[in-house]
mmCIF file of C-alpha atoms and ligand atoms in Angstrom:
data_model
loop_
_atom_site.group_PDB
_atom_site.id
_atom_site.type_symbol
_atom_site.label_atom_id
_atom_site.label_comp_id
_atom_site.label_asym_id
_atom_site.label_seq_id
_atom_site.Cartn_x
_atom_site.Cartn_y
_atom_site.Cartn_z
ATOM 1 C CA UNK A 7 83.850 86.541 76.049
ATOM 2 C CA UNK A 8 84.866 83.210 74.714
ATOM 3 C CA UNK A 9 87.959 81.879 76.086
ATOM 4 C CA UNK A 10 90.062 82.106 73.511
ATOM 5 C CA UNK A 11 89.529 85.619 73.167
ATOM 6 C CA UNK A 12 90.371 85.919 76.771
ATOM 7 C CA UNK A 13 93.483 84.053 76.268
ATOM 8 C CA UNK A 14 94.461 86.285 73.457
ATOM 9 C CA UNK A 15 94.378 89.577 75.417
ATOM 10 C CA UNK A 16 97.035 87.915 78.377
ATOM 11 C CA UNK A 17 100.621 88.597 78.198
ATOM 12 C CA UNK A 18 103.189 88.919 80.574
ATOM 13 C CA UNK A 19 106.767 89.682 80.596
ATOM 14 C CA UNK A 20 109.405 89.616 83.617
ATOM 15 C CA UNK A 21 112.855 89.933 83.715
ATOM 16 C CA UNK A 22 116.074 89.644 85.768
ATOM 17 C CA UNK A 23 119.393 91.766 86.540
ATOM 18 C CA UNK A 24 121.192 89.085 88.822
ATOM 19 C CA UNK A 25 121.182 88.156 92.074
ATOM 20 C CA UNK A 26 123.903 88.910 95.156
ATOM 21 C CA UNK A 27 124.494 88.866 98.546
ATOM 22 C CA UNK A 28 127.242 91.224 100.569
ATOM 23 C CA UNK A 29 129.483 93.582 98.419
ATOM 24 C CA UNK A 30 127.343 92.536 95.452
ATOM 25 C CA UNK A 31 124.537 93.475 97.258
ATOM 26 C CA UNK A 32 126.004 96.997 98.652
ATOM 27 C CA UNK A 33 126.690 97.562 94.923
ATOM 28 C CA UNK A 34 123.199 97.241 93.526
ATOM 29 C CA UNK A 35 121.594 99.458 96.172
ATOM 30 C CA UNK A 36 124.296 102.202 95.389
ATOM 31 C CA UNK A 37 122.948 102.370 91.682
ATOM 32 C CA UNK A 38 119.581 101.308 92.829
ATOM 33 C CA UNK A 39 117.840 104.740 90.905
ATOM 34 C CA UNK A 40 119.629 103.792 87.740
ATOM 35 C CA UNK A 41 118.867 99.738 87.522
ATOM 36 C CA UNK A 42 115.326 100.474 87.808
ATOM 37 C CA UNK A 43 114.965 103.026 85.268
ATOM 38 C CA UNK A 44 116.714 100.638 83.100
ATOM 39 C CA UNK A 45 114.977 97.633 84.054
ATOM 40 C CA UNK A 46 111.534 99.988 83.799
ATOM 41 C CA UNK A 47 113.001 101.017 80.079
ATOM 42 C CA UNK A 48 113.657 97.530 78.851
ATOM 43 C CA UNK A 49 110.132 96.169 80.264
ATOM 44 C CA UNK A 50 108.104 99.420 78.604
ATOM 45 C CA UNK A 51 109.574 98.166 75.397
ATOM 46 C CA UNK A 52 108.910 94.430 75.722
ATOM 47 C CA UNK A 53 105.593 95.379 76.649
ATOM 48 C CA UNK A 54 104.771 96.934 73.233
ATOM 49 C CA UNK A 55 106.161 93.940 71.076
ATOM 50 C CA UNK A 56 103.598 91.677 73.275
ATOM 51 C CA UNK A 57 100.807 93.644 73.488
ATOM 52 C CA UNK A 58 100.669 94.232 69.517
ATOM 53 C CA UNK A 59 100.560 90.457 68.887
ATOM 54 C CA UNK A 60 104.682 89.746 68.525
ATOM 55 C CA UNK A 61 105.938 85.969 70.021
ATOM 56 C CA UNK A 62 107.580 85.154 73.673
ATOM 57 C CA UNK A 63 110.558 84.735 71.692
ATOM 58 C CA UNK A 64 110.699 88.415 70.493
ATOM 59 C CA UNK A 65 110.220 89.817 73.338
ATOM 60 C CA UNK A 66 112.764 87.733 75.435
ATOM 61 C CA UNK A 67 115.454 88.344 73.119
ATOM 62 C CA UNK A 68 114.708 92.288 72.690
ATOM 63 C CA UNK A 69 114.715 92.105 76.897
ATOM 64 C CA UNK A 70 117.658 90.231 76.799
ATOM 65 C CA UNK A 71 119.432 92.566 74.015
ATOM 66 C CA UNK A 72 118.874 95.305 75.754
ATOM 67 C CA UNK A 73 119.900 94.573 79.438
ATOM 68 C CA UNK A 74 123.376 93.069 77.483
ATOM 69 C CA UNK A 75 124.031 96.800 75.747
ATOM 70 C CA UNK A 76 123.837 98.600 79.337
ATOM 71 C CA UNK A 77 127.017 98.376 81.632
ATOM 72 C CA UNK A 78 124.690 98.384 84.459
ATOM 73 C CA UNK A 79 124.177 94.516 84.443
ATOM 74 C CA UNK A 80 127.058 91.286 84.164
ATOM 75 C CA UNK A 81 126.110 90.692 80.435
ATOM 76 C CA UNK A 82 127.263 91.702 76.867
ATOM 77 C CA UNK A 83 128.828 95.289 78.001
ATOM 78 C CA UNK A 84 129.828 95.637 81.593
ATOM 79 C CA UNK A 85 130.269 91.723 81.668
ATOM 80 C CA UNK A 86 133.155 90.404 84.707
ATOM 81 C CA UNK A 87 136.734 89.369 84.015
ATOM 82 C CA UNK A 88 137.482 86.120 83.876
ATOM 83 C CA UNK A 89 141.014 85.187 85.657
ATOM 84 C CA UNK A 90 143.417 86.247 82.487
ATOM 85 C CA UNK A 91 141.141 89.726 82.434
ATOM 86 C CA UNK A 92 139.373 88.713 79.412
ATOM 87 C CA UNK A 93 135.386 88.274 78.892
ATOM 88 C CA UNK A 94 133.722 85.375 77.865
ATOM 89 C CA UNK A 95 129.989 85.345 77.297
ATOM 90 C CA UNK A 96 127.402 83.026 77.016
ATOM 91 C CA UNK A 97 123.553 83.025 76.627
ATOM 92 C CA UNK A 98 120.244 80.685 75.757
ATOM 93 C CA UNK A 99 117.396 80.650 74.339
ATOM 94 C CA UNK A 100 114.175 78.503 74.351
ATOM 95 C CA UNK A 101 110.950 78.328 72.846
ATOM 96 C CA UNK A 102 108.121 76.750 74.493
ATOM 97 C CA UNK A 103 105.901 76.006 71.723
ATOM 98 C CA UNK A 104 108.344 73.630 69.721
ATOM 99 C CA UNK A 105 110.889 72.957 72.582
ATOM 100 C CA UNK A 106 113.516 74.789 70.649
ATOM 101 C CA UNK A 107 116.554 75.920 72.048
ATOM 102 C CA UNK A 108 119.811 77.268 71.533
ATOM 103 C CA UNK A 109 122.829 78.363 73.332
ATOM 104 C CA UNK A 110 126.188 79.570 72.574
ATOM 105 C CA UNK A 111 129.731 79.955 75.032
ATOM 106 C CA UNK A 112 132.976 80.600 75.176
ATOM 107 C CA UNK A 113 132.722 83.782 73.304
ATOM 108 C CA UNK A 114 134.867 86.433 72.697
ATOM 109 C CA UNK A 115 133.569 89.935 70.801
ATOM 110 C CA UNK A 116 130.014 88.469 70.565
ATOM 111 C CA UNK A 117 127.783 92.085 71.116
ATOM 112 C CA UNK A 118 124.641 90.247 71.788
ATOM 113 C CA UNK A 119 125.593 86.556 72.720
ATOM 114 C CA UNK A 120 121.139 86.407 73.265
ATOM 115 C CA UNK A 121 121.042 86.848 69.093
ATOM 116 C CA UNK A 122 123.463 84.588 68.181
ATOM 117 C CA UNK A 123 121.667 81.831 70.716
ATOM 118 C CA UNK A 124 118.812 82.752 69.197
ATOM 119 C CA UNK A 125 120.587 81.759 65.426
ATOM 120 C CA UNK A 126 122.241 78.818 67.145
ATOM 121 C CA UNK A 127 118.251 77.803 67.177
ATOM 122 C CA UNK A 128 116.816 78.979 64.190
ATOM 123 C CA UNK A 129 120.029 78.643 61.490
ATOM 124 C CA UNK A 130 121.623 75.461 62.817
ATOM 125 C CA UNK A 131 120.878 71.785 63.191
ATOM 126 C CA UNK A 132 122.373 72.185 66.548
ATOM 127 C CA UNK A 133 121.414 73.364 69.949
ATOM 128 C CA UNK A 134 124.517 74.542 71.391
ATOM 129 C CA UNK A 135 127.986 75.741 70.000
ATOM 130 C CA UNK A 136 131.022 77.515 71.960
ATOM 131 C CA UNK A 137 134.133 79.230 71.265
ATOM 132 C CA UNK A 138 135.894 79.399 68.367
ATOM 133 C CA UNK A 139 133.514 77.224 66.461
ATOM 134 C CA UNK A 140 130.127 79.409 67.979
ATOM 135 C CA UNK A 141 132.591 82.752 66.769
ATOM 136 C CA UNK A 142 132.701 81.482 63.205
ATOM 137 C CA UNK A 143 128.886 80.791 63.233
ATOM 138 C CA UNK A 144 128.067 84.487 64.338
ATOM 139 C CA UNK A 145 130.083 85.652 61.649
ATOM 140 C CA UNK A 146 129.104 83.442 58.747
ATOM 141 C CA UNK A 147 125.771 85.137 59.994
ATOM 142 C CA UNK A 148 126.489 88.360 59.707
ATOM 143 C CA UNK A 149 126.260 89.434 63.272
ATOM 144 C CA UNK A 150 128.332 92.282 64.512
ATOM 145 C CA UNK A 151 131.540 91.945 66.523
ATOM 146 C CA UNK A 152 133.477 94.186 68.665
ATOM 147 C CA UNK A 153 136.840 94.631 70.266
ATOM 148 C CA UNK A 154 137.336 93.234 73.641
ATOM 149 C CA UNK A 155 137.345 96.613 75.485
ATOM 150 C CA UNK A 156 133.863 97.592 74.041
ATOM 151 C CA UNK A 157 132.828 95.212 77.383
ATOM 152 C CA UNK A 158 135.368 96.637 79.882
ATOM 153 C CA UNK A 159 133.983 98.684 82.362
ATOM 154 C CA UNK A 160 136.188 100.038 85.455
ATOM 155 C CA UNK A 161 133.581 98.581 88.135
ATOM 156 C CA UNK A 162 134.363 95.060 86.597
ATOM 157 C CA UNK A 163 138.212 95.613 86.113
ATOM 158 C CA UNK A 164 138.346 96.530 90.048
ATOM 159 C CA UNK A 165 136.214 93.544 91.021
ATOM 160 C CA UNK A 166 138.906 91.419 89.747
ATOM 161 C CA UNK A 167 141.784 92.924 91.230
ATOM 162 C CA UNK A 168 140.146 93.030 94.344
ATOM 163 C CA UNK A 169 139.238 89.353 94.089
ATOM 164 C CA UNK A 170 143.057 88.482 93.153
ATOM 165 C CA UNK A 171 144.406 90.784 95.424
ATOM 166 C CA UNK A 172 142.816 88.571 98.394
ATOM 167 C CA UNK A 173 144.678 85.933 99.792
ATOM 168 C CA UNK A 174 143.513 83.273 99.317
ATOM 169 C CA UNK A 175 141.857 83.955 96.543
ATOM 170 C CA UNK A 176 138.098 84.122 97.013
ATOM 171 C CA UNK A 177 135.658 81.522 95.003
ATOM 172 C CA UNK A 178 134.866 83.183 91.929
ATOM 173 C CA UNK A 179 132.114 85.533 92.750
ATOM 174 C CA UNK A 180 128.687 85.846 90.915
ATOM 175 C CA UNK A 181 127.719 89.310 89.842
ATOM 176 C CA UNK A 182 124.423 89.781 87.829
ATOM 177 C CA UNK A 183 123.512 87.714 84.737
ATOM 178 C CA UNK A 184 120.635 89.192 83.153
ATOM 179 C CA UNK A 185 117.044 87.216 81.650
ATOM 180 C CA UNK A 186 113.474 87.137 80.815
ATOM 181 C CA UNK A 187 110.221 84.803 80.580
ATOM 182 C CA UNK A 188 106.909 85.658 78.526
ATOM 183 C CA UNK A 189 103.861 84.618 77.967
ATOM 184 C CA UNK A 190 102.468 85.565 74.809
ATOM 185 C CA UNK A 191 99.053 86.788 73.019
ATOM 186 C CA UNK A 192 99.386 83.483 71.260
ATOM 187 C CA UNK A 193 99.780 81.380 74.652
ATOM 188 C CA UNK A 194 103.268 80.400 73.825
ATOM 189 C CA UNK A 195 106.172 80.544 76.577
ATOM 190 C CA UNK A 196 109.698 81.672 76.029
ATOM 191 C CA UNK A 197 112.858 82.001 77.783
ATOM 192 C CA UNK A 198 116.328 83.817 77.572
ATOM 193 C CA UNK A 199 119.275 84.416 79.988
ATOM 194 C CA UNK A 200 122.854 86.030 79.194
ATOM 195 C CA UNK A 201 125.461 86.278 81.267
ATOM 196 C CA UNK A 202 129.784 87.002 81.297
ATOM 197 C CA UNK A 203 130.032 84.354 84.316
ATOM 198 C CA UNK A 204 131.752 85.012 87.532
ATOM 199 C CA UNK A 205 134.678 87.541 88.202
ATOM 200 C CA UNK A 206 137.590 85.453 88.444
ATOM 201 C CA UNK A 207 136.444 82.525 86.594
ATOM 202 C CA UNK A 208 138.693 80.397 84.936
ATOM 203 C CA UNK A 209 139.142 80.424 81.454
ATOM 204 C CA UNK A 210 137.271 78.154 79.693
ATOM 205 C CA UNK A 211 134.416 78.163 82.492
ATOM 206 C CA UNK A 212 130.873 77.585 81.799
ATOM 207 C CA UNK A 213 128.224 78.311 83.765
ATOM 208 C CA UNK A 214 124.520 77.231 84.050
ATOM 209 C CA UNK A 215 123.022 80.326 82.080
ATOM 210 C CA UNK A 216 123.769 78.593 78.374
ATOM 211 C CA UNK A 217 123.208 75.160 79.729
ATOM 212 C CA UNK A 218 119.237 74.422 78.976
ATOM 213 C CA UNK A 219 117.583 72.507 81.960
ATOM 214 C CA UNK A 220 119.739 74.604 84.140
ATOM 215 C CA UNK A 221 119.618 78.642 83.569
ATOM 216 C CA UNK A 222 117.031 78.555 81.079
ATOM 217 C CA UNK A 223 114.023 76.071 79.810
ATOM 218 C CA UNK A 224 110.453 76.765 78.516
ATOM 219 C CA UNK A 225 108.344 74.517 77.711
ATOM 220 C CA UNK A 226 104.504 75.252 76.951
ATOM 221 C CA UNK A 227 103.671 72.220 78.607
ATOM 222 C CA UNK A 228 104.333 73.967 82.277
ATOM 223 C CA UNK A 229 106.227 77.169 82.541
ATOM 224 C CA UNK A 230 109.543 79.446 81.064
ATOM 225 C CA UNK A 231 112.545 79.706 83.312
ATOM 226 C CA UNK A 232 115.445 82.090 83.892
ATOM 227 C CA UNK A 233 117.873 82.060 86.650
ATOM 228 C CA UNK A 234 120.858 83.553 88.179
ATOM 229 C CA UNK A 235 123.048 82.990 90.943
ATOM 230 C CA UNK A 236 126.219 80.124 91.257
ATOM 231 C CA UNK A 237 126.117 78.337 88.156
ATOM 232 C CA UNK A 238 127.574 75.032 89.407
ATOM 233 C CA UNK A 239 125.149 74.763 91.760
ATOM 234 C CA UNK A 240 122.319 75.408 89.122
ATOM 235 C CA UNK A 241 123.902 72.667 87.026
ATOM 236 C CA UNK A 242 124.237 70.057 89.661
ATOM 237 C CA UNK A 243 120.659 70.776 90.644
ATOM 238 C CA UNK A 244 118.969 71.163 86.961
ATOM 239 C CA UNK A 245 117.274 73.962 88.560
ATOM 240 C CA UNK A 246 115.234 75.179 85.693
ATOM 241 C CA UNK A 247 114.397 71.779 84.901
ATOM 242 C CA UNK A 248 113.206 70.892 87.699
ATOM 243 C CA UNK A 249 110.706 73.583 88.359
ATOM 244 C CA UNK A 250 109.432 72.588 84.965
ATOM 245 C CA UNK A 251 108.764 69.354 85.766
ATOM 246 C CA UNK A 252 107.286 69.617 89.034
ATOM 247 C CA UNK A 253 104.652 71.653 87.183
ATOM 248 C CA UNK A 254 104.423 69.138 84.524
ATOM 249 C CA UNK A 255 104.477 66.222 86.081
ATOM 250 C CA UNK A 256 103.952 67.091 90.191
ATOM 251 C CA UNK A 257 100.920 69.573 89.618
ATOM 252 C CA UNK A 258 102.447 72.078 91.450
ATOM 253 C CA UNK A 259 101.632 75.535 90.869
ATOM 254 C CA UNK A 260 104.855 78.003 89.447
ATOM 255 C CA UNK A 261 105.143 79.640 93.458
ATOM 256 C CA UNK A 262 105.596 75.980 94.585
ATOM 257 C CA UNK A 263 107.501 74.910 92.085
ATOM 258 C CA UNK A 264 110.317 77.568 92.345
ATOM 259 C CA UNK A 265 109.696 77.321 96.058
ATOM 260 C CA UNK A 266 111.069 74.082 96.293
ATOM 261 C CA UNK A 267 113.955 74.229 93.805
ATOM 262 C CA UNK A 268 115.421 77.203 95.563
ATOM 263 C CA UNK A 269 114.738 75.904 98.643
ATOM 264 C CA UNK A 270 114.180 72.266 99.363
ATOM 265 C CA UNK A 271 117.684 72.112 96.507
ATOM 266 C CA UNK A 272 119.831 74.899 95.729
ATOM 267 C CA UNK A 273 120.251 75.537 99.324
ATOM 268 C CA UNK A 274 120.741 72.470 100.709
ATOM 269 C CA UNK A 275 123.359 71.869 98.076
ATOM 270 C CA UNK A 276 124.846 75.234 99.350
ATOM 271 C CA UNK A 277 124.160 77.418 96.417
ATOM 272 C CA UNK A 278 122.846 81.120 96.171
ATOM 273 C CA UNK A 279 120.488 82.467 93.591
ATOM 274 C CA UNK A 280 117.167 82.909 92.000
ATOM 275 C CA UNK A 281 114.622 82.388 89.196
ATOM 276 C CA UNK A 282 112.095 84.046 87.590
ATOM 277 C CA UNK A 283 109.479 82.190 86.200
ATOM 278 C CA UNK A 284 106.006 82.522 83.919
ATOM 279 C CA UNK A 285 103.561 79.925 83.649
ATOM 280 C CA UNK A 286 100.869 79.151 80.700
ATOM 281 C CA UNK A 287 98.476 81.911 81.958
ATOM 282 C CA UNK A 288 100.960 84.237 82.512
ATOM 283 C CA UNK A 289 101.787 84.263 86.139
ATOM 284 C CA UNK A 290 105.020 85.579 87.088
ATOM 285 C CA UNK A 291 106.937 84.239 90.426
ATOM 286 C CA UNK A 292 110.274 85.401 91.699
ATOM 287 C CA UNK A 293 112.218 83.663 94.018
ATOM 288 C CA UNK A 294 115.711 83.548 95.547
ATOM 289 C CA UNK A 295 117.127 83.080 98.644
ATOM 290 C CA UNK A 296 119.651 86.044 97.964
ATOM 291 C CA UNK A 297 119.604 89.648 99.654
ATOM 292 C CA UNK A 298 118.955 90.986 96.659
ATOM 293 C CA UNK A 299 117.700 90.258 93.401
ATOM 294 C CA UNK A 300 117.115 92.834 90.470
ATOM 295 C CA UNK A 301 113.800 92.265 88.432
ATOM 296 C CA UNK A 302 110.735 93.767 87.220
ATOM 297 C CA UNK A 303 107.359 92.665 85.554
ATOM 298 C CA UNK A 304 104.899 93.986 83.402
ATOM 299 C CA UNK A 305 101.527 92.376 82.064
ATOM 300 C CA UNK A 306 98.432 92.822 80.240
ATOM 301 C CA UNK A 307 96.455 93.694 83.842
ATOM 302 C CA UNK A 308 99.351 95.595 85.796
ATOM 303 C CA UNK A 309 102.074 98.383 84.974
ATOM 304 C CA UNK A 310 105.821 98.010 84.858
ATOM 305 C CA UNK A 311 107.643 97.111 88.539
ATOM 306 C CA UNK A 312 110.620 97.244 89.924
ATOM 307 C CA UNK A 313 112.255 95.591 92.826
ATOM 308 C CA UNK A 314 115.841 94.878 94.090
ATOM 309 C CA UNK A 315 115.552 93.697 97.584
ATOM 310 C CA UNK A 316 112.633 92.015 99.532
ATOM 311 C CA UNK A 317 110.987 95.366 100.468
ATOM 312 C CA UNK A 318 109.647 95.722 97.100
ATOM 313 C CA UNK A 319 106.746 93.519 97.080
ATOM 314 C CA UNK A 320 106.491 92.397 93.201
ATOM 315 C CA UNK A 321 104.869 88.392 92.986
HETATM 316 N N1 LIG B 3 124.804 82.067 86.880
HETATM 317 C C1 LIG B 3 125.954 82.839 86.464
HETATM 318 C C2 LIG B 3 127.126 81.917 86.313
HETATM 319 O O1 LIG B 3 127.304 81.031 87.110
HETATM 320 C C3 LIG B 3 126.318 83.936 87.377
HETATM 321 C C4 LIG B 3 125.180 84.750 87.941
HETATM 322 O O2 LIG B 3 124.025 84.508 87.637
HETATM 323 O O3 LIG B 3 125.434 85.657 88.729
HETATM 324 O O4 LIG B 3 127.880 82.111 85.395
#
């Protein structure tokens, strides 16, 4: 078997449902049965895009899509309240092969804030747009809206009053974000992440997960990146960046890579959270220095996984 005919049968597709600590934590391994069939559901149809020859970026954005229309996971529906008790979403997108990206924030009604990154990319001369300007973009495009309350679930609404029923109010708190790397038949590397921020948040807040370099990068030159945890700690510490270029530049393997980031600088910075990443022959690596961290995997050689805490042994 030459080796491009090798490299044409590998794919590999992993994905994330946040990470958390304490209550957040408690939370997940309540609805522990449901995530995974989810997560298992969303991977089982990412799988089939891949393995009949469609691009990283199709699958990541059908993974993405997906996790954003369940109210299981803090994105699209079922995203957290900001501090007025309004949503607003944000998501990226990047393609490794031409180092294409897009991102969109600030939004309000956006269904599937993944798609209109993905638009943001492919249907403007501009990699990132928010708000009211990013709104008007969707809909010059065509893309469906909804009313606010389509994203309202009671979990969320009662994570907020709790927060600002404590006094003092707590930090914002994290509470999922979803996203997903592939590798494709192709060889190409892509990477998507989606989130509705932090309960609490003020308004106007941006996170890490539309900010390329920090929640998302993918670049075929090293690896694809999503993350999810405190986003100003991602930001200050380019953490999706940085794995990237430890790879590209540090010839360090993916485990290493992510190893470090999490590690050696989200942590000592004080921040919480994790990453998955895929590298050019489709390895997948998880790591996070949180309790818990919702995410599954599926490849060319191995069946659909699960895991939420460390127990479940995935890479
Ligand atoms: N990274 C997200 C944010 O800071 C939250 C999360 O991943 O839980 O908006």
């Amino acid at each position: 078997m030459s080796v491009d005919t090798q490299s044409e049968s590998i794919w590999s597709l992993a994905v994330h449902g946040g990470a958390g600590q304490g209550r957040e934590q408690e939370a997940n391994i309540e609805h522990a049965d449901a995530i995974r069939a989810e997560l298992a559901a969303v991977l089982e149809k990412g799988a089939a895009i891949l393995r009949n020859g469609g691009t990283a970026v199709d699958a990541v954005e059908d993974a993405v899509r997906r996790l954003e229309d369940s109210p299981l996971f803090n994105a699209g529906r079922g995203s957290v309240f900001n501090a007025a008790g309004e949503h607003e979403l944000e998501a990226s997108i990047m393609d490794g092969r031409t180092l294409d990206a897009g991102a969109a924030a600030a939004l309000r009604g956006i269904k599937n804030p993944v798609s209109l990154a993905r638009l943001v990319m492919q249907r403007s001369p501009h990699v990132f747009l928010q708000g009211e300007g990013a709104i008007a973009f969707a809909k010059a495009q065509g893309m469906e809206l909804v009313d606010e309350a389509y994203f309202s679930t009671e979990d969320r609404r009662a994570a907020l009053e709790l927060a600002k029923r404590r006094s003092p109010p707590p930090n914002p708190s994290k509470q999922g974000t979803v996203g997903a790397v592939a590798r494709d038949v192709h060889g190409d590397l892509a990477a998507a992440t989606s989130t509705g921020g932090m309960t609490n948040k003020a308004v106007g807040r941006i996170g890490d997960s539309p900010i390329i370099g920090a929640g998302c990068y993918a670049s075929n030159a090293s690896c694809a990146v999503s993350g999810t945890g405190q986003g100003e700690y991602f930001i200050r510490a380019t953490v999706a960046r940085d794995i990237a270029a430890l790879m590209e530049y540090g010839g360090k393997n993916a485990r290493a890579a992510a190893a470090h980031v999490i590690r050696r600088r989200l942590e000592v910075l004080g921040g919480e959270g994790g990453v998955v990443v895929v590298d050019r022959d489709g390895h997948i690596v998880f790591e996070f220095n949180t309790g818990v961290m919702l995410r599954a995997s599926v490849t060319h050689a191995a069946p659909v996984r699960t895991g939420i805490d460390r127990r479940d042994a995935l890479y």
